[in-house]
Coordinates of N, CA and C and ligand atoms in Angstrom, one line a residue:
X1 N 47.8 43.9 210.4 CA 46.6 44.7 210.0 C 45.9 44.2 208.7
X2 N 47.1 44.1 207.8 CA 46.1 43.4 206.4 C 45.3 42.0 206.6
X3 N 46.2 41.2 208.0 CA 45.4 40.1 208.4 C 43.7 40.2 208.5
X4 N 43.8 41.4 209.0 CA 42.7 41.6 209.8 C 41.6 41.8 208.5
X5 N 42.2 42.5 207.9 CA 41.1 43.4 207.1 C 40.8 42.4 206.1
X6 N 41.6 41.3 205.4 CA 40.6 40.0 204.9 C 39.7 39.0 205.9
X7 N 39.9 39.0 207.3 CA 39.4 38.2 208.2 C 38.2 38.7 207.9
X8 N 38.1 39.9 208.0 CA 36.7 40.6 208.0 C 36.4 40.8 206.8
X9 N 36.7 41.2 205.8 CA 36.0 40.6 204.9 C 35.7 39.6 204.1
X10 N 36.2 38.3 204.6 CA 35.6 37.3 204.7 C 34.6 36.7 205.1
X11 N 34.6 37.2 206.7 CA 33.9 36.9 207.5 C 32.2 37.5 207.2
X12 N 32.6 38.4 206.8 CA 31.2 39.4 205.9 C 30.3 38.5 205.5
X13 N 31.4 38.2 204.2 CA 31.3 37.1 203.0 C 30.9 35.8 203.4
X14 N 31.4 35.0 204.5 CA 31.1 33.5 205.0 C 29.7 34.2 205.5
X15 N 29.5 35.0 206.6 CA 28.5 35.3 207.3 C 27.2 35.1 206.3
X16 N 26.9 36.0 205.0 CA 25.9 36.1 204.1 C 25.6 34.4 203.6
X17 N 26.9 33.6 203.0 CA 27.2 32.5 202.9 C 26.3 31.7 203.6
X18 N 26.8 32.1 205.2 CA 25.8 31.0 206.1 C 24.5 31.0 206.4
X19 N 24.2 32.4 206.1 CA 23.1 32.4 206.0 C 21.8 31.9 205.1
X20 N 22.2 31.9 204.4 CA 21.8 31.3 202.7 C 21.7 29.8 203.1
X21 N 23.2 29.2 203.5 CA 22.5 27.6 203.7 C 21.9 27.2 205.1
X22 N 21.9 28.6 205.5 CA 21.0 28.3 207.3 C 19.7 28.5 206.5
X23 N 19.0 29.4 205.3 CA 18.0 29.5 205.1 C 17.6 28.0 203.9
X24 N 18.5 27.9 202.9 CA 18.6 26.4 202.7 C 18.0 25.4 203.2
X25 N 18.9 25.3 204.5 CA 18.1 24.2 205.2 C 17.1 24.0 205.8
X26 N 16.9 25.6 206.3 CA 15.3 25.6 207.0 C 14.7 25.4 205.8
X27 N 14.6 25.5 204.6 CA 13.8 25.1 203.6 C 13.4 23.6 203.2
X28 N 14.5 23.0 203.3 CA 14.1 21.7 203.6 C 13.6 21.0 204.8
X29 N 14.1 21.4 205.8 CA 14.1 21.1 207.2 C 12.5 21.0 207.3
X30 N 11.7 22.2 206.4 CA 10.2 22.5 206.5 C 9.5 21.5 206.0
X31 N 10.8 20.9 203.9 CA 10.3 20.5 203.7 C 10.1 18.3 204.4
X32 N 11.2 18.1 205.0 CA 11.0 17.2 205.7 C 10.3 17.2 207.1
X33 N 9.9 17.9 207.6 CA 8.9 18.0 208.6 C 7.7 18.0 207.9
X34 N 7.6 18.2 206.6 CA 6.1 18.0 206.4 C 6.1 16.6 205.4
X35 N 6.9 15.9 205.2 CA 6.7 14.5 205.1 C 6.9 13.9 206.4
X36 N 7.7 14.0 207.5 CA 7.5 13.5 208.4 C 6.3 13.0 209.0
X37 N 5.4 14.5 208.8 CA 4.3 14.8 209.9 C 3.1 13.6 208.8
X38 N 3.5 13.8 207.3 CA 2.7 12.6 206.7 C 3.1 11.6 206.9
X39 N 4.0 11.0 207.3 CA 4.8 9.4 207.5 C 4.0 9.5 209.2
X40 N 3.7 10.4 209.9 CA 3.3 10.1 211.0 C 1.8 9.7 210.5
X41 N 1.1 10.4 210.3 CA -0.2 10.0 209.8 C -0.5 9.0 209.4
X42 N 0.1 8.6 208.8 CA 0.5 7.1 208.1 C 0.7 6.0 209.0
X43 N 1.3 6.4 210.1 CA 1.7 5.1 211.1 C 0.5 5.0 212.2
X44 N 0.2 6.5 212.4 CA -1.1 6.5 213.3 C -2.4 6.0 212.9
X45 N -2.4 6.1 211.5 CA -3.5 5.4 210.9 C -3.3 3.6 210.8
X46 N -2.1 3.5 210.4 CA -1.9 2.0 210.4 C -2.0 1.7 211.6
X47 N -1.5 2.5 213.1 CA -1.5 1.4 214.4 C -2.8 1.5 215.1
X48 N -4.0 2.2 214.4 CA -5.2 2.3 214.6 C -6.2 1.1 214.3
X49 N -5.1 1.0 212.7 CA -5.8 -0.6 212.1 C -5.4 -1.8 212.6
X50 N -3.6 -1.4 213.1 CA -3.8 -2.9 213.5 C -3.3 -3.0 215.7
X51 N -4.7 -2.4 215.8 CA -4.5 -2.3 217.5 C -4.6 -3.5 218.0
X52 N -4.7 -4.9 217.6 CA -4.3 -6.1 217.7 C -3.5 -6.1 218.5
X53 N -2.2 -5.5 217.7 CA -0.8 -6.0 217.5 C -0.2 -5.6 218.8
X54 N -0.2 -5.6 219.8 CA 0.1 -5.0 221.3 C 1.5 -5.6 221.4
X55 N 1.8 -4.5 222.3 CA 3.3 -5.3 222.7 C 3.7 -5.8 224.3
X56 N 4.2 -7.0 224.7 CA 4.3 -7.7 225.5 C 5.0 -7.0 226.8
X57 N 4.4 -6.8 227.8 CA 5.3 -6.0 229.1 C 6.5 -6.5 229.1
X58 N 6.2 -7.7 229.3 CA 6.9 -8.6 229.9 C 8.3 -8.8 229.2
X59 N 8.1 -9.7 227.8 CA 9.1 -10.0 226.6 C 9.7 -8.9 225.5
X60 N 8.4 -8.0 225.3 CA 8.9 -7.2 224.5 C 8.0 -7.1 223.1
X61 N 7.7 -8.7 222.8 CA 7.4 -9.2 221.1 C 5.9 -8.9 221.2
X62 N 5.1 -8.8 219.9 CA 3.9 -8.2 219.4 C 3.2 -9.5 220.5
X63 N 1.8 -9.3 220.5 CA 1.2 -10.6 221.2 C -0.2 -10.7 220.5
X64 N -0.3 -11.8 219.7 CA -1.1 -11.9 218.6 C -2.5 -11.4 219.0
X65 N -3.5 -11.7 218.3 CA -4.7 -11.7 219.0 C -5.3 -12.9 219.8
X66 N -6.1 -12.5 221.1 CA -6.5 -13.5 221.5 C -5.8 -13.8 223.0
X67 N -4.7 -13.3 222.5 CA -3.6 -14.2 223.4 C -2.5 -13.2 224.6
X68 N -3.7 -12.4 225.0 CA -3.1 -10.7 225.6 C -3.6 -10.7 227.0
X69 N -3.3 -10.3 227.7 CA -3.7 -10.2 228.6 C -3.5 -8.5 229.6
X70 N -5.0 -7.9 229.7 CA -4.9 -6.7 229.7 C -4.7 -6.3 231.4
X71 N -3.9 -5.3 231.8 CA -4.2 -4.3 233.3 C -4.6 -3.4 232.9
X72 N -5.3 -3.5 234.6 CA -5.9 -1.8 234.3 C -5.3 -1.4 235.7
X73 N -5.2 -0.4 235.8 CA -5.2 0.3 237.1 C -6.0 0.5 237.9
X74 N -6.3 1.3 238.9 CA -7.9 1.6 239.8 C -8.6 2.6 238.9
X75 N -8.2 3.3 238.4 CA -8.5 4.1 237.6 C -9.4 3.5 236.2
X76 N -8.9 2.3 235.9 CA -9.8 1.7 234.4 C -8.8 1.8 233.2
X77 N -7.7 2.6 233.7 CA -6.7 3.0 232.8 C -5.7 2.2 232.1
X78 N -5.4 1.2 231.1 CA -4.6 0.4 230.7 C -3.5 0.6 231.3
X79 N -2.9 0.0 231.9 CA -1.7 -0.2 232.3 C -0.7 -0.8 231.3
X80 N -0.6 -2.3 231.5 CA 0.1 -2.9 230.3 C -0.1 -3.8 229.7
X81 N 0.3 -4.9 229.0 CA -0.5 -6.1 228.3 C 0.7 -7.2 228.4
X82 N 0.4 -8.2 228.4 CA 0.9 -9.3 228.5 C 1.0 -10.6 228.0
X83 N 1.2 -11.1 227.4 CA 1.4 -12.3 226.4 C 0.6 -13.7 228.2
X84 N -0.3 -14.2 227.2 CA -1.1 -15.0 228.4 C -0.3 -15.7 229.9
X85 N 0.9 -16.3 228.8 CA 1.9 -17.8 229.0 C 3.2 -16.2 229.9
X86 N 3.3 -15.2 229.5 CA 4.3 -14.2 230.2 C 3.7 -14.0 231.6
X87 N 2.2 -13.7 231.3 CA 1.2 -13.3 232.5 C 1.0 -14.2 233.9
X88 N 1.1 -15.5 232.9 CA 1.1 -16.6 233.7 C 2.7 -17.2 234.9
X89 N 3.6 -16.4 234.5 CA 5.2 -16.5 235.0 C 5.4 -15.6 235.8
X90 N 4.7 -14.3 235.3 CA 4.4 -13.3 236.5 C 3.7 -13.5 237.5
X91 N 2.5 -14.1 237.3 CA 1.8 -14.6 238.1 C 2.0 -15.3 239.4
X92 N 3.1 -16.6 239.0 CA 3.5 -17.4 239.6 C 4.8 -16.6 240.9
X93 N 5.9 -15.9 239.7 CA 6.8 -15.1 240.6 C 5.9 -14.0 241.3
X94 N 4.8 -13.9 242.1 CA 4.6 -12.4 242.4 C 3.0 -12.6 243.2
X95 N 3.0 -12.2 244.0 CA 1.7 -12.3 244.9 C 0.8 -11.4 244.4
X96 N -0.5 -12.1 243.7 CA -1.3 -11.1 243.2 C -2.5 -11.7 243.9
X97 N -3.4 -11.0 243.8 CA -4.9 -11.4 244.5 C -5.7 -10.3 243.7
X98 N -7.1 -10.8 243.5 CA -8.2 -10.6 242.9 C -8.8 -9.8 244.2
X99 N -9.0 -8.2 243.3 CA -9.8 -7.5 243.9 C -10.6 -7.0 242.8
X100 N -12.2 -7.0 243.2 CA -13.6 -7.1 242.4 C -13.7 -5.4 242.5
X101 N -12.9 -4.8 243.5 CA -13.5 -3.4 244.1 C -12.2 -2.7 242.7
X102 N -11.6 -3.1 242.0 CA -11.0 -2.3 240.9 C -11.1 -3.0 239.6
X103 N -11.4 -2.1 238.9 CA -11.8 -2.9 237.5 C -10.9 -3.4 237.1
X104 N -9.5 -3.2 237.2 CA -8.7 -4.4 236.8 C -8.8 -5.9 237.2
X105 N -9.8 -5.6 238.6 CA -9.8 -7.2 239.5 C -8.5 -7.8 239.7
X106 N -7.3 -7.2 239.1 CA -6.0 -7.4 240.2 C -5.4 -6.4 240.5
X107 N -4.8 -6.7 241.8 CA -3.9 -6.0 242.6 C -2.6 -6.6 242.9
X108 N -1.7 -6.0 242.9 CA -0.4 -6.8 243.8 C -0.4 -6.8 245.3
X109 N -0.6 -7.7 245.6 CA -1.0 -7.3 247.2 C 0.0 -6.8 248.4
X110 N -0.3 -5.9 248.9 CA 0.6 -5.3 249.5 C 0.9 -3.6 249.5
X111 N 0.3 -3.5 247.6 CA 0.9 -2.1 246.9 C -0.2 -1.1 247.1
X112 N -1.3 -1.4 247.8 CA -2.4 -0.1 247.7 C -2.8 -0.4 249.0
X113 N -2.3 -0.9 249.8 CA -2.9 -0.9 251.1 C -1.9 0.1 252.1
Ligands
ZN1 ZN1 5.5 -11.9 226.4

């Protein structure tokens, strides 16, 4: 019985405890969500400046300027991008054909028919 009756009053005691560093944290937790949400800002503004910098379907790595090569879907909708010399390996592995009737002007042939 005496077990008992410090369990619970401890548990009282931890309970208020936890609460305090559950509210603690949510205090930081607020206050790191709102530098987060600035570090976001920050990155959206940077990958606005440098929309250059695309990344390769294919390989993975940035693909300078110049040197990209864009899909679209039927839709006009970017699909993905491709490093010229990547595009060009795909190209070779994969039956594509030029259709004028989708603004991408390629198709894989076979996939929309
Ligand atoms: Zn590539």
């Amino acid at each position: 019985m005496q077990m008992n009756d410090v369990r619970c009053r401890s548990s009282a005691g931890e309970r208020k405890a936890k609460v305090e560093v559950a509210l603690a944290r949510l205090k930081s937790l607020k206050c790191q969500v709102s530098e987060l949400r600035a570090q976001c800002e920050a990155l959206k503004t940077l990958q606005s400046e440098k929309q250059e910098a695309l990344a390769c379907n294919e390989c993975g790595k940035l693909i300078s300027q110049g040197q990209e090569v864009t899909l679209k879907d039927s839709f006009g909708k970017v699909k993905s991008h491709y490093h010229k010399d990547c595009f060009k390996a795909i190209w070779l592995s994969q039956n594509w054909r030029f259709d004028y009737s989708s603004p991408g002007f390629l198709r894989m042939s076979g996939k929309d028919e």
